[in-house]
């Protein structure tokens, strides 16, 4: 029996077909959907509290159009610049912001919901497609399995994690959802007594797909081919039955084209790296071959490849041969059995906008395979099904073998995919781990080292950050961004002269980039060259009058010089330009504190917290409020940070100290402080540091447990006898108080907690990545 007939993709075939299994069972669609949703939730359950990373900064945290829902026009249009070129996703970001502010949880929950809905839509598309009259009875006995298995493979495949766990790549997952919804509604229109209603939904889904990401531009053509191959006997019949559908899709194309022609240009990471279109096209077959390998064996997954184009022909040959074979088989199938060619056409049409001749700055990114992966998985599953049915026809015992091996094998593979997805999501829980994995998997990626260094610097690990920046600069010496960030880090280490050299290289590479000029000004400010720093900030203002960072820099200079009124004027002007930058609010609070305006400073601190999405940053702000005597506000901020990341050690220490030693009785809670201190000690086993033992002792004393407090202090003294830090003698003073049954209270930064006071922030130019 010919393969195409057996698979049901040829012309004709058997009128009936027995099951591979002794007992058939038709599962209700809602049961299949529920099983699928539960599996996806389990696989992605550890992704919901992952922080923002990379493009999330520019597309979410710094995106002013998502900060309000009304007037709605402001969500879709940036005055003076144009339309948002992915307006639907921007609206979804605005809805998430309205529900939860800049808390990552709401954004991740929406991403997960989109992926679940897309999986359910795919399940519906496959079930209805295999039930079409063109297939007769071929798949009737296996509809549930042939729908659920490939859908589960796609939903749980680790290659999808970048489109689900990475907030910004909602572009890809939302586009996939509405592409699948378009096919589903077209299928429903064929069997529904109200076909025009479903056709209207199909047009809307097509428009929403185009509004999610540009690669959906091929969708109307794909729907037309699907209609011709599977639903209608001719194009004449299509026009007679569904002309309104295609007129609507043409209108969707027109709306899409208008928006793109009047859209805000997108920015890309590392814009100094460009290649001509023909070299981009020559390298894409190798990239596609890599994608196909990851579809079969998803390891290693790399967040940022920075795939360098090949300059020789030999490495490109395997990919070109693979693409030539794929194109040849597709053409053969179009002649012999067009339905067999559709999956190949779908795969290539979705990849074409980003994987052909359009010279996007990244040759390879994994999220591009999110929707094309459907075609790969379906081709494999249907091909294996055809092979099994052929074996069953020739070898009667094949059915028994299938019953014993097939289902356990599928369950094992799906379980492995789910576990791999869960483990991959662990990388997204900490941007430092994510970028570390990039440097390990792609050691020649300068962007990976730059972003890894940035995460190290954010955690105060400046020496390690400088080492990573050094590698980034060595790999890409002409990138001003890397030079600028390296210069700032060297300055923080006190290596001002070296830092200034790198900053000047950055400014020379892009003289009109105000960010690099500002960073040069901050290095000079750290060095104490106030006049030169002010000159840099004024120059940046001339380059970009709407640059709030240069105004903040001038405010910093004036703050150091003691002109607080003028400093406040500059920082307020910066806030008016961009009211959504938390650092500006924090600077404002520091100036107001110095001026003695505690109440306004308190409001500025609270505004800073509302704009923050990082538990680490909120913890730092809470500690800063404690330093300035704003105890109840500090308590609220630290509790919020701990609620966001319950295992954050620094916040546990700070909150325990505040509740044990604060001068404000309304803030103190000895019992809670003891619990937190013990939790910190538990993470230090078997080592019990004198810092944490002192913290526990102060908490125990506040709780009235003075004998335990004395024992903890004596252990701390014993563990610190060889240490010379200036806070060590204070342990004796604490012990003396506890021996008198007196707790220890203070309103200063607790040295025994041994955490650094948050310092002033220096704004580093952020990186951006292409979609």
XYZ file of N, CA and C in Angstrom, residues 156-291:
408
model
N 5.141 20.504 25.863
C 6.135 20.203 26.892
C 7.567 20.268 26.383
N 7.747 20.527 25.106
C 9.096 20.497 24.528
C 9.951 21.636 25.092
N 11.167 21.351 25.551
C 12.024 22.409 26.117
C 12.330 23.544 25.149
N 12.240 23.281 23.851
C 12.513 24.328 22.871
C 11.496 25.464 22.961
N 10.357 25.206 23.599
C 9.327 26.237 23.751
C 9.574 27.147 24.944
N 10.532 26.806 25.806
C 10.686 27.575 27.049
C 11.000 29.047 26.799
N 11.780 29.348 25.772
C 12.131 30.745 25.526
C 10.902 31.574 25.168
N 9.904 30.947 24.551
C 8.688 31.671 24.172
C 7.695 31.755 25.317
N 7.915 31.017 26.390
C 6.974 31.009 27.513
C 7.594 31.633 28.759
N 8.801 31.224 29.110
C 9.427 31.684 30.350
C 10.085 33.046 30.201
N 10.401 33.445 29.009
C 10.991 34.755 28.736
C 9.854 35.696 28.384
N 9.573 36.636 29.247
C 8.350 37.439 29.154
C 8.224 38.113 27.797
N 9.292 38.721 27.311
C 9.211 39.476 26.066
C 8.816 38.604 24.883
N 9.199 37.324 24.913
C 8.855 36.484 23.770
C 7.410 36.011 23.790
N 6.587 36.710 24.556
C 5.142 36.588 24.381
C 4.774 36.919 22.944
N 5.587 37.718 22.282
C 5.357 37.993 20.860
C 5.171 36.681 20.098
N 6.071 35.744 20.354
C 6.054 34.487 19.608
C 4.889 33.599 20.037
N 4.688 33.456 21.344
C 3.647 32.545 21.824
C 2.254 33.078 21.513
N 2.059 34.396 21.584
C 0.747 34.950 21.258
C 0.473 34.850 19.766
N 1.492 35.066 18.951
C 1.326 34.876 17.511
C 0.934 33.427 17.213
N 1.610 32.475 17.880
C 1.287 31.064 17.676
C -0.155 30.770 18.078
N -0.591 31.336 19.191
C -1.968 31.117 19.649
C -2.975 31.540 18.592
N -2.797 32.724 18.024
C -3.815 33.228 17.093
C -3.683 32.615 15.704
N -2.489 32.156 15.328
C -2.367 31.391 14.089
C -3.166 30.092 14.209
N -3.001 29.401 15.338
C -3.727 28.147 15.552
C -5.229 28.392 15.679
N -5.603 29.502 16.324
C -7.026 29.844 16.421
C -7.631 30.126 15.046
N -6.826 30.711 14.157
C -7.310 30.975 12.807
C -7.645 29.666 12.088
N -6.744 28.693 12.159
C -7.024 27.394 11.540
C -8.221 26.709 12.199
N -8.317 26.818 13.519
C -9.427 26.170 14.221
C -10.766 26.770 13.797
N -10.849 28.084 13.716
C -12.118 28.723 13.353
C -12.477 28.463 11.894
N -11.468 28.359 11.032
C -11.748 27.994 9.637
C -12.331 26.585 9.581
N -11.761 25.661 10.341
C -12.290 24.299 10.383
C -13.714 24.280 10.928
N -13.982 25.082 11.945
C -15.336 25.130 12.499
C -16.335 25.697 11.493
N -15.873 26.628 10.673
C -16.783 27.247 9.703
C -17.273 26.254 8.655
N -16.505 25.176 8.449
C -16.875 24.186 7.438
C -18.055 23.345 7.906
N -18.116 23.037 9.191
C -19.167 22.143 9.709
C -20.280 22.871 10.439
N -20.108 24.147 10.721
C -21.100 24.884 11.507
C -22.293 25.298 10.642
N -23.509 25.333 11.236
C -24.663 25.872 10.503
C -24.581 27.392 10.334
N -23.637 28.002 11.040
C -23.437 29.463 10.916
C -21.994 29.723 10.476
N -21.670 29.369 9.237
C -20.273 29.455 8.793
C -19.716 30.869 8.786
N -20.549 31.859 8.483
C -20.023 33.226 8.389
C -19.575 33.759 9.752
N -20.240 33.313 10.801
C -19.820 33.730 12.146
C -18.412 33.219 12.437
N -18.176 31.943 12.113
C -16.845 31.383 12.346
C -15.814 31.982 11.408
N -16.234 32.338 10.192
C -15.308 33.017 9.283
C -14.917 34.394 9.819
N -15.876 35.067 10.438
C -15.570 36.364 11.051
C -14.553 36.201 12.185
N -14.739 35.138 12.985
C -13.767 34.867 14.038
C -12.394 34.551 13.445
N -12.376 33.875 12.318
C -11.107 33.547 11.665
C -10.388 34.814 11.205
N -11.136 35.753 10.640
C -10.533 37.024 10.211
C -9.972 37.769 11.406
N -10.740 37.789 12.503
C -10.268 38.464 13.716
C -9.002 37.788 14.244
N -8.978 36.467 14.263
C -7.794 35.748 14.734
C -6.585 36.047 13.862
N -6.809 36.126 12.551
C -5.721 36.465 11.627
C -5.174 37.857 11.933
N -6.062 38.812 12.160
C -5.636 40.181 12.482
C -4.862 40.214 13.794
N -5.340 39.443 14.788
C -4.656 39.412 16.078
C -3.285 38.754 15.963
N -3.167 37.738 15.116
C -1.857 37.115 14.891
C -0.884 38.113 14.269
N -1.363 38.873 13.288
C -0.527 39.892 12.645
C -0.171 40.997 13.636
N -1.066 41.271 14.586
C -0.803 42.293 15.591
C 0.090 41.808 16.709
N 0.427 40.506 16.703
C 1.297 39.960 17.734
C 2.749 39.887 17.278
N 2.956 39.461 16.028
C 4.318 39.418 15.492
C 4.258 39.348 13.974
N 5.238 39.973 13.339
C 5.215 40.143 11.895
C 5.319 38.834 11.116
N 5.887 37.781 11.723
C 6.075 36.538 10.969
C 4.747 35.885 10.604
N 3.643 36.361 11.168
C 2.325 35.834 10.787
C 1.884 36.344 9.424
N 2.736 37.084 8.738
C 2.370 37.655 7.444
C 1.998 36.570 6.427
N 2.526 35.363 6.608
C 2.233 34.276 5.664
C 0.924 33.555 5.986
N 0.251 33.926 7.061
C -0.927 33.183 7.506
C -2.044 33.127 6.467
N -2.466 34.224 5.833
C -3.537 34.107 4.845
C -3.229 33.127 3.714
N -1.973 33.102 3.276
C -1.588 32.162 2.217
C -1.664 30.726 2.727
N -1.225 30.508 3.948
C -1.277 29.160 4.525
C -2.719 28.684 4.674
N -3.603 29.575 5.082
C -5.020 29.206 5.219
C -5.595 28.852 3.849
N -5.253 29.633 2.839
C -5.742 29.360 1.494
C -5.264 27.990 1.008
N -3.991 27.673 1.220
C -3.469 26.370 0.806
C -4.116 25.235 1.594
N -4.297 25.443 2.885
C -4.966 24.430 3.708
C -6.385 24.186 3.206
N -7.067 25.250 2.882
C -8.427 25.162 2.350
C -8.435 24.366 1.046
N -7.493 24.673 0.180
C -7.456 24.004 -1.126
C -7.078 22.528 -1.004
N -6.147 22.212 -0.134
C -5.666 20.836 -0.020
C -6.622 19.936 0.765
N -7.301 20.487 1.786
C -8.044 19.644 2.723
C -9.551 19.882 2.733
N -9.998 21.069 2.324
C -11.417 21.402 2.504
C -12.189 21.516 1.198
N -11.609 22.108 0.179
C -12.333 22.389 -1.057
C -11.688 21.665 -2.233
N -12.478 21.417 -3.259
C -11.970 20.713 -4.429
C -11.271 21.613 -5.414
N -11.501 22.928 -5.310
C -10.902 23.849 -6.272
C -10.927 25.262 -5.697
N -10.145 26.146 -6.318
C -10.152 27.539 -5.882
C -11.498 28.194 -6.204
N -12.147 27.717 -7.254
C -13.465 28.245 -7.587
C -14.458 27.958 -6.442
N -14.375 26.752 -5.896
C -15.262 26.394 -4.784
C -14.930 27.218 -3.537
N -13.652 27.458 -3.326
C -13.245 28.287 -2.181
C -13.852 29.673 -2.288
N -13.759 30.245 -3.480
C -14.291 31.608 -3.671
C -15.814 31.617 -3.505
N -16.457 30.582 -3.962
C -17.920 30.536 -3.864
C -18.375 30.406 -2.401
N -17.663 29.587 -1.625
C -18.105 29.316 -0.262
C -17.524 30.268 0.785
N -16.305 30.733 0.531
C -15.635 31.466 1.603
C -14.952 32.740 1.104
N -15.548 33.414 0.157
C -14.911 34.627 -0.352
C -14.829 35.723 0.699
N -15.851 35.805 1.576
C -15.817 36.828 2.622
C -14.657 36.604 3.575
N -14.323 35.347 3.811
C -13.181 35.031 4.677
C -11.908 35.619 4.103
N -11.679 35.428 2.820
C -10.417 35.870 2.229
C -10.399 37.367 1.959
N -11.547 37.940 1.729
C -11.609 39.409 1.637
C -11.236 40.008 2.989
N -11.766 39.402 4.062
C -11.429 39.871 5.399
C -9.947 39.732 5.706
N -9.346 38.631 5.264
C -7.913 38.441 5.503
C -7.079 39.438 4.712
N -7.544 39.766 3.502
C -6.844 40.799 2.729
C -6.912 42.150 3.438
N -8.062 42.446 4.039
C -8.181 43.677 4.824
C -7.244 43.644 6.030
N -7.120 42.475 6.651
C -6.179 42.329 7.773
C -4.759 42.621 7.328
N -4.404 42.101 6.164
C -3.085 42.402 5.588
C -2.897 43.909 5.411
N -3.943 44.568 4.908
C -3.860 46.005 4.680
C -3.649 46.767 5.980
N -4.397 46.399 7.030
C -4.232 47.051 8.336
C -2.824 46.798 8.871
N -2.366 45.572 8.738
C -1.022 45.214 9.185
C 0.030 46.051 8.456
N -0.098 46.152 7.135
C 0.874 46.916 6.349
C 0.880 48.388 6.759
N -0.292 48.948 6.999
C -0.371 50.366 7.402
C 0.325 50.593 8.738
N 0.084 49.698 9.695
C 0.712 49.836 11.013
C 2.224 49.733 10.899
N 2.709 48.765 10.114
C 4.150 48.576 9.988
C 4.827 49.758 9.294
N 4.140 50.349 8.344
C 4.711 51.497 7.641
C 4.761 52.747 8.506
N 3.935 52.779 9.548
C 3.883 53.944 10.434
C 4.245 53.564 11.866
N 5.105 52.546 12.017
C 5.437 52.030 13.345
C 6.748 52.610 13.857
N 6.909 52.538 15.175
C 8.165 52.933 15.811
C 9.231 51.922 15.426
N 10.373 52.340 14.907
C 11.420 51.373 14.543
C 11.880 50.604 15.777
N 12.054 49.289 15.608
C 12.560 48.473 16.712
C 14.077 48.580 16.773
N 14.595 48.514 18.000
C 16.037 48.556 18.193
C 16.547 47.153 18.493
N 17.820 46.951 18.219
C 18.400 45.626 18.345
C 19.669 45.681 19.177
N 19.996 44.534 19.751
C 21.214 44.435 20.547
C 22.445 44.486 19.662
N 23.505 45.099 20.230
C 24.810 45.082 19.563
C 24.693 45.514 18.102
N 24.213 46.734 17.893
C 23.908 47.190 16.539
C 25.158 47.334 15.677
N 26.345 47.220 16.289
C 27.555 47.304 15.489
C 27.810 46.069 14.663
N 27.048 44.997 14.912
C 27.251 43.744 14.199
C 26.212 43.621 13.090
N 26.627 43.790 11.863
C 25.712 43.674 10.730
C 26.370 42.820 9.649
N 25.526 42.143 8.876
C 26.025 41.344 7.756
C 25.112 41.596 6.568
N 25.629 41.447 5.337
C 24.777 41.645 4.149
C 23.736 40.540 4.042
N 22.653 40.836 3.315
C 21.524 39.907 3.229
C 21.930 38.562 2.636
N 22.848 38.575 1.644
C 23.201 37.329 0.971
C 23.990 36.395 1.893
N 24.837 36.985 2.761
C 25.564 36.140 3.705
C 24.616 35.595 4.772
N 23.667 36.423 5.165
C 22.638 35.962 6.109
C 21.890 34.774 5.520
N 21.484 34.880 4.249
C 20.731 33.814 3.591
C 21.561 32.537 3.459
N 22.835 32.673 3.128
C 23.690 31.491 2.962
C 23.878 30.740 4.282
N 23.835 31.450 5.389
C 24.050 30.811 6.686
C 22.773 30.221 7.285
N 21.606 30.605 6.768
C 20.368 30.133 7.372
C 20.137 28.623 7.240
N 20.494 27.965 6.136
C 20.318 26.499 6.101
C 21.026 25.783 7.247
N 22.223 26.222 7.605
C 22.934 25.620 8.734
C 22.178 25.872 10.034
N 21.628 27.070 10.174
C 20.859 27.407 11.383
C 19.604 26.535 11.463
N 18.915 26.368 10.329
C 17.698 25.551 10.315
C 18.023 24.098 10.641
N 19.155 23.620 10.152
C 19.590 22.264 10.498
C 19.814 22.149 12.009
N 20.356 23.206 12.603
C 20.542 23.231 14.060
C 19.185 23.215 14.773
N 18.232 23.984 14.264
C 16.885 23.972 14.850
C 16.288 22.556 14.831
